[in-house]
Coordinates of N, CA, C and O in Angstrom, one line a residue:
M1 N 1.0 -1.1 -0.1 CA 0.1 -0.3 0.0 C 0.7 1.4 -0.1 O 1.9 1.2 0.8
N2 N 0.9 2.2 -1.0 CA 1.9 3.6 -1.5 C 0.6 4.3 -0.6 O 0.0 4.8 -0.8
V3 N 1.4 5.6 -0.1 CA 0.9 6.6 0.1 C 1.0 7.5 -0.3 O 2.0 7.5 -0.7
S4 N 0.1 7.9 -0.8 CA 0.2 9.7 -1.5 C 1.0 10.5 -1.2 O 0.7 11.2 -0.1
S5 N 1.6 11.3 -2.0 CA 2.6 12.2 -1.6 C 1.4 13.6 -1.7 O 1.0 13.9 -3.1
I6 N 1.1 14.0 -0.3 CA 0.5 15.4 -0.7 C 1.2 17.0 -0.9 O 1.9 16.7 -0.4
S7 N 0.8 17.1 -2.0 CA 1.0 19.0 -2.1 C 0.4 19.7 -1.3 O -0.7 20.2 -1.1
A8 N 1.1 20.7 -0.6 CA 0.4 21.6 0.3 C 0.2 23.1 -1.0 O 0.7 23.3 -1.6
T9 N -1.0 22.8 -0.6 CA -2.0 23.7 -1.5 C -2.2 25.1 -1.0 O -3.3 25.5 0.4
S10 N -1.5 26.2 -1.3 CA -1.7 27.8 -0.4 C -2.4 28.4 -1.8 O -1.6 28.6 -3.1
S11 N -3.4 29.4 -1.9 CA -4.9 29.7 -2.9 C -3.9 30.9 -2.4 O -4.7 31.5 -1.5
T12 N -3.4 31.8 -3.3 CA -3.5 33.8 -2.9 C -4.4 34.3 -4.5 O -4.8 35.0 -4.1
A13 N -6.1 32.9 -4.5 CA -6.5 33.6 -5.6 C -7.6 34.3 -5.2 O -8.2 34.6 -3.6
S14 N -7.8 36.0 -5.6 CA -8.5 37.1 -5.4 C -10.2 36.5 -5.7 O -10.7 37.0 -5.1
S15 N -10.2 35.2 -6.7 CA -11.3 35.4 -7.1 C -12.1 34.3 -6.5 O -11.5 33.1 -5.9
G16 N -13.8 34.4 -6.3 CA -14.3 33.1 -5.3 C -14.3 32.3 -5.6 O -13.4 30.5 -5.3
S17 N -14.0 32.1 -7.4 CA -14.4 30.4 -8.0 C -12.5 30.1 -7.5 O -12.8 28.2 -7.7
G18 N -11.6 30.4 -7.8 CA -10.5 29.9 -8.0 C -10.4 29.6 -6.1 O -9.9 28.4 -6.0
T19 N -10.7 29.9 -4.9 CA -10.8 29.3 -3.9 C -11.9 28.3 -3.8 O -11.2 27.6 -3.3
S20 N -13.0 27.8 -4.6 CA -13.7 27.0 -4.7 C -12.9 26.1 -5.5 O -13.4 24.7 -5.3
D21 N -11.7 26.1 -6.4 CA -11.5 25.4 -7.3 C -10.8 24.5 -6.1 O -10.3 23.7 -6.1
A22 N -10.1 25.1 -5.4 CA -8.9 24.8 -4.5 C -9.7 24.2 -3.5 O -8.3 23.0 -3.2
I23 N -10.5 24.6 -3.2 CA -11.2 24.1 -2.0 C -11.8 22.7 -2.2 O -11.7 21.2 -2.0
A24 N -12.1 22.4 -3.6 CA -12.1 21.2 -5.0 C -11.4 20.6 -4.5 O -11.8 18.6 -4.2
K25 N -10.3 20.9 -5.0 CA -9.3 20.0 -5.3 C -9.0 19.1 -3.8 O -8.7 17.6 -4.1
L26 N -9.0 19.7 -3.0 CA -8.8 19.1 -1.8 C -9.8 18.5 -1.3 O -9.4 17.1 0.0
Q27 N -10.3 18.7 -1.3 CA -11.4 17.7 -0.8 C -12.2 16.2 -1.9 O -12.0 15.2 -0.8
K28 N -11.1 15.9 -3.3 CA -10.8 15.1 -4.0 C -9.7 14.9 -3.6 O -9.6 13.3 -3.4
Q29 N -9.2 14.8 -2.7 CA -7.7 14.2 -2.2 C -7.9 13.6 -0.7 O -7.7 12.7 -0.8
I30 N -9.2 14.6 -0.1 CA -9.4 13.5 1.3 C -10.2 12.2 0.9 O -10.0 11.4 1.6
Q31 N -11.0 12.9 -0.3 CA -11.8 11.5 -0.8 C -10.5 10.6 -1.5 O -10.9 9.3 -0.6
A32 N -9.8 10.3 -2.3 CA -8.4 9.6 -2.0 C -8.0 9.2 -1.3 O -7.9 7.6 -1.3
L33 N -7.3 10.1 0.4 CA -6.8 8.8 1.2 C -8.0 8.9 2.0 O -7.3 7.1 2.6
T34 N -8.7 8.9 2.1 CA -10.7 8.1 2.7 C -10.2 6.7 2.2 O -10.3 5.0 3.2
T35 N -10.3 7.0 0.7 CA -10.5 5.8 0.3 C -9.1 5.0 0.4 O -9.3 3.0 0.6
Q36 N -7.9 5.0 0.2 CA -7.1 4.6 1.1 C -6.8 3.8 2.3 O -6.6 2.7 1.9
L37 N -7.6 4.3 3.2 CA -7.7 4.3 4.3 C -8.3 3.0 4.6 O -7.9 1.6 5.6
K38 N -9.6 3.0 3.9 CA -10.6 1.8 4.1 C -9.6 0.7 3.8 O -10.0 -0.9 4.3
D39 N -9.0 0.4 2.6 CA -8.6 -0.3 1.4 C -7.4 -0.5 2.9 O -6.8 -2.0 2.8
L40 N -6.4 0.2 3.7 CA -5.6 -0.6 4.1 C -6.4 -0.9 5.3 O -5.6 -2.2 6.2
A41 N -7.2 -1.3 5.7 CA -7.9 -1.7 6.7 C -8.4 -2.6 6.5 O -8.4 -4.0 7.2
A42 N -8.7 -3.2 5.3 CA -8.7 -5.0 4.9 C -7.9 -5.1 4.2 O -8.0 -6.5 4.1
S43 N -6.3 -4.6 4.2 CA -5.1 -5.3 3.9 C -4.3 -6.4 4.7 O -5.3 -6.7 5.9
D44 N -3.9 -7.4 4.4 CA -3.5 -8.0 5.6 C -1.8 -7.9 4.9 O -1.1 -8.9 6.1
M45 N -1.7 -6.3 5.8 CA -0.8 -6.5 6.1 C -0.4 -6.1 7.7 O -1.2 -6.6 8.4
D46 N 0.7 -6.6 7.9 CA 1.3 -6.7 10.0 C 0.7 -6.1 10.4 O 0.7 -4.7 10.1
A47 N 0.3 -5.8 11.3 CA -0.5 -4.7 12.8 C 0.5 -3.5 13.0 O -0.1 -2.8 12.6
K48 N 1.5 -3.4 12.9 CA 2.4 -2.8 13.2 C 2.6 -1.4 12.3 O 2.3 0.0 12.2
A49 N 2.6 -2.2 10.7 CA 3.4 -1.2 9.8 C 1.5 -1.0 9.1 O 1.5 0.8 8.6
K50 N -0.1 -1.3 9.4 CA -1.2 -1.1 9.1 C -1.5 0.1 10.0 O -1.7 1.4 9.7
E51 N -0.8 -0.2 11.4 CA -1.3 1.0 12.0 C -0.4 2.5 11.7 O -1.0 3.4 11.8
T52 N 0.4 2.5 11.2 CA 1.8 3.3 11.0 C 1.3 4.2 9.9 O 1.2 5.3 9.9
Q53 N 0.4 3.0 8.7 CA 0.2 3.6 7.5 C -1.2 4.3 8.6 O -1.8 5.2 7.2
S54 N -1.5 4.1 8.6 CA -3.6 4.2 9.1 C -2.8 6.1 9.8 O -3.7 6.9 9.2
Q55 N -2.1 6.0 10.1 CA -1.8 7.2 11.3 C -0.6 8.2 9.9 O -1.4 9.1 10.0
L56 N -0.4 7.7 9.3 CA 0.1 8.7 8.3 C -1.1 9.2 7.5 O -1.6 10.7 7.1
L57 N -2.2 8.3 6.6 CA -3.0 8.5 5.9 C -4.0 9.9 7.3 O -4.5 10.7 6.5
Q58 N -4.2 9.3 8.1 CA -5.2 10.4 9.2 C -4.6 12.1 9.2 O -5.3 13.0 9.2
N59 N -3.3 12.0 9.3 CA -2.4 12.9 9.3 C -2.5 14.1 8.3 O -2.9 15.1 8.0
Q60 N -2.8 13.0 6.9 CA -2.6 14.1 5.9 C -4.4 14.4 5.9 O -4.2 15.9 5.4
I61 N -4.7 13.3 5.4 CA -6.1 14.2 6.0 C -6.8 15.5 6.8 O -7.7 16.2 6.6
Q62 N -6.1 15.4 8.2 CA -6.2 16.1 9.0 C -5.7 17.8 8.5 O -6.0 18.7 8.6
M63 N -4.4 17.7 7.8 CA -3.5 19.0 6.7 C -4.6 19.3 6.3 O -4.5 20.7 6.1
L64 N -5.3 18.1 5.7 CA -6.0 18.8 3.9 C -7.5 19.6 4.6 O -8.0 20.7 4.5
Q65 N -7.8 19.3 5.9 CA -9.0 20.2 6.2 C -8.8 20.8 7.0 O -9.1 22.3 6.8
A66 N -7.3 21.4 7.3 CA -7.3 22.4 8.3 C -6.6 23.1 6.7 O -7.5 24.7 7.1
Q67 N -6.3 23.3 5.3 CA -6.3 23.5 4.3 C -7.4 24.4 4.5 O -7.8 25.6 3.8
I68 N -8.4 23.9 4.1 CA -9.9 24.5 4.1 C -10.5 24.7 4.2 O -11.1 25.7 3.9
A69 N -9.8 24.8 6.1 CA -10.8 25.8 6.4 C -9.4 26.9 6.7 O -10.5 28.3 6.8
A70 N -8.8 27.0 6.2 CA -8.2 28.2 6.4 C -8.4 28.7 4.7 O -8.7 30.3 4.4
L71 N -9.0 28.4 3.8 CA -9.3 29.0 2.1 C -10.4 28.9 2.4 O -10.8 30.5 1.9
Q72 N -11.8 28.7 3.2 CA -12.4 29.0 3.6 C -12.8 30.5 4.5 O -13.4 31.2 4.6
Q73 N -12.1 30.7 5.7 CA -11.7 31.9 6.2 C -11.0 33.1 5.1 O -11.6 34.0 5.8
Q74 N -10.0 32.8 4.9 CA -9.6 33.5 3.7 C -11.0 34.2 2.7 O -10.6 35.6 2.3
R75 N -11.5 33.2 1.7 CA -13.0 33.6 1.1 C -13.4 34.4 2.3 O -14.2 35.8 1.2
Q76 N -14.3 34.4 3.5 CA -14.7 34.6 4.0 C -14.5 36.5 4.6 O -15.2 37.6 4.2
Q77 N -13.3 36.8 4.4 CA -12.9 37.7 5.1 C -12.5 37.9 3.3 O -12.5 40.3 4.1
A78 N -12.6 38.0 2.4 CA -12.4 38.8 1.3 C -13.7 39.2 0.7 O -13.7 40.0 0.7
D79 N -14.5 38.3 1.1 CA -16.7 38.7 1.1 C -15.6 40.0 2.1 O -16.5 41.4 1.9
A80 N -16.0 40.0 3.3 CA -16.6 40.9 4.1 C -15.3 42.0 3.7 O -16.4 43.3 3.6
L81 N -14.6 42.1 3.5 CA -13.5 42.8 2.6 C -14.5 43.9 1.6 O -14.2 44.9 1.3
K82 N -14.4 43.4 0.4 CA -15.4 43.3 -0.2 C -16.7 44.0 -0.4 O -16.7 45.5 -0.7
I83 N -17.0 43.7 1.0 CA -18.6 44.7 0.9 C -18.1 45.6 1.8 O -19.0 47.0 1.7
Q84 N -17.2 45.7 2.6 CA -16.9 47.3 3.2 C -16.4 48.0 2.4 O -16.5 49.2 2.6
K85 N -15.8 47.4 0.9 CA -15.1 48.4 0.1 C -16.2 49.0 -0.6 O -16.3 50.5 -0.3
N86 N -17.5 48.5 -0.6 CA -18.1 48.9 -1.5 C -19.7 49.7 -0.7 O -20.3 50.7 -1.4
S87 N -19.8 49.6 0.8 CA -21.0 49.9 1.4 C -20.4 51.4 1.7 O -21.2 51.6 2.2
K88 N -19.1 51.5 2.3 CA -19.3 53.2 2.4 C -17.3 53.4 2.0 O -16.5 52.4 2.5
P89 N -16.9 54.6 2.1 CA -15.6 55.1 1.0 C -15.1 55.3 2.9 O -14.9 55.3 3.8
D90 N -13.7 54.8 1.9 CA -12.6 54.9 3.1 C -12.8 56.6 3.8 O -13.3 58.1 3.9
A91 N -12.8 56.7 5.3 CA -12.1 57.6 6.3 C -11.2 58.0 5.7 O -11.9 59.9 5.9
A92 N -10.4 58.4 5.0 CA -9.6 59.5 4.6 C -10.4 60.4 3.3 O -10.8 61.4 3.2
D93 N -11.2 59.3 2.7 CA -11.9 60.2 1.6 C -13.4 60.9 2.1 O -13.9 61.8 1.5
A94 N -14.0 60.2 2.9 CA -15.4 61.3 3.7 C -14.3 62.4 4.5 O -15.7 63.5 4.2
A95 N -13.3 62.3 5.0 CA -12.8 63.6 6.0 C -12.7 64.9 4.6 O -12.9 65.7 4.6
A96 N -12.1 64.0 3.1 CA -12.1 64.8 1.9 C -12.8 65.6 1.8 O -13.4 66.6 1.3
Q97 N -14.6 65.0 1.6 CA -15.0 65.2 1.1 C -16.2 66.3 2.0 O -17.0 66.9 1.7
A98 N -16.1 65.9 3.3 CA -16.9 66.8 4.5 C -16.8 68.3 4.4 O -15.4 68.2 4.2
P99 N -17.3 68.7 4.1 CA -17.5 70.5 4.2 C -16.8 71.2 6.0 O -17.1 70.3 6.8
T100 N -15.9 71.9 5.0 CA -14.5 72.1 6.6 C -15.7 72.8 6.8 O -15.6 74.9 6.2
A101 N -15.6 73.1 8.6 CA -16.5 74.2 9.1 C -15.3 75.0 9.8 O -14.0 75.0 10.2
P102 N -15.4 76.6 10.2 CA -14.4 76.8 10.0 C -14.0 77.6 11.8 O -14.9 76.5 13.2
K103 N -13.0 76.9 11.8 CA -12.5 76.5 13.6 C -13.3 77.8 14.5 O -12.2 78.9 14.3
K104 N -13.7 77.6 15.7 CA -13.2 78.3 16.9 C -12.0 78.4 17.6 O -11.7 77.8 18.2
R105 N -11.9 79.6 17.6 CA -10.0 79.8 18.5 C -10.4 80.2 19.4 O -11.8 81.0 19.7
A106 N -9.7 80.4 20.7 CA -10.3 80.8 22.0 C -10.1 82.0 22.1 O -9.2 82.8 21.3
P107 N -10.9 82.4 22.9 CA -10.7 84.0 23.5 C -10.2 84.6 23.7 O -9.0 83.8 24.2
G108 N -8.9 86.1 23.3 CA -7.9 86.2 23.4 C -8.3 87.3 24.5 O -9.2 87.4 24.8
L109 N -7.2 87.8 25.2 CA -7.1 89.1 25.4 C -8.2 90.1 26.0 O -9.0 90.4 26.7
G110 N -7.8 90.6 24.5 CA -8.4 91.8 24.3 C -10.9 91.4 24.3 O -11.0 92.1 24.2
E111 N -10.8 90.1 23.7 CA -12.1 90.0 23.9 C -12.6 89.4 25.3 O -14.1 89.7 25.3
L112 N -12.2 89.5 26.1 CA -12.2 88.8 27.2 C -12.9 90.3 28.2 O -13.4 90.6 28.8
V113 N -12.0 91.4 28.1 CA -12.4 93.0 28.6 C -13.8 93.7 28.1 O -13.6 93.8 27.0
D114 N -14.4 94.1 28.8 CA -15.3 94.9 28.4 C -14.9 95.7 28.4 O -14.4 96.8 29.4
T115 N -15.1 96.8 27.0 CA -14.7 97.7 26.7 C -15.0 98.9 26.9 O -14.8 100.3 26.0
Y116 N -16.7 98.5 26.9 CA -17.5 99.8 27.4 C -17.8 100.4 28.4 O -19.0 101.6 28.7
A117 N -17.0 100.1 29.7 CA -17.7 100.5 30.1 C -17.4 101.9 31.2 O -16.6 102.4 30.9

């Protein structure tokens, strides 16, 4: 029984479809590893080797699941950022577009003295 090598998949895709494609590929790899795990259970390999192979396959499945979770989180953050950019302008743009009110200055010495008395 051969354990297939799994390449680390890191997706920096900005589009949702790129992330979805990467997730689909990872899910297919999980299915293949699960099939290998089932085949291993039915094999006539000695118990120690079977346990080692089983642990390797389970570790690979867990790594792929972690990559899927990271991709899903990345996609959610990208979606949230896109919504945030579309819903309100940047703070710098809002400050530039806001009308400037004249600044009130602190009263000076001559303004506090009653000059009519």
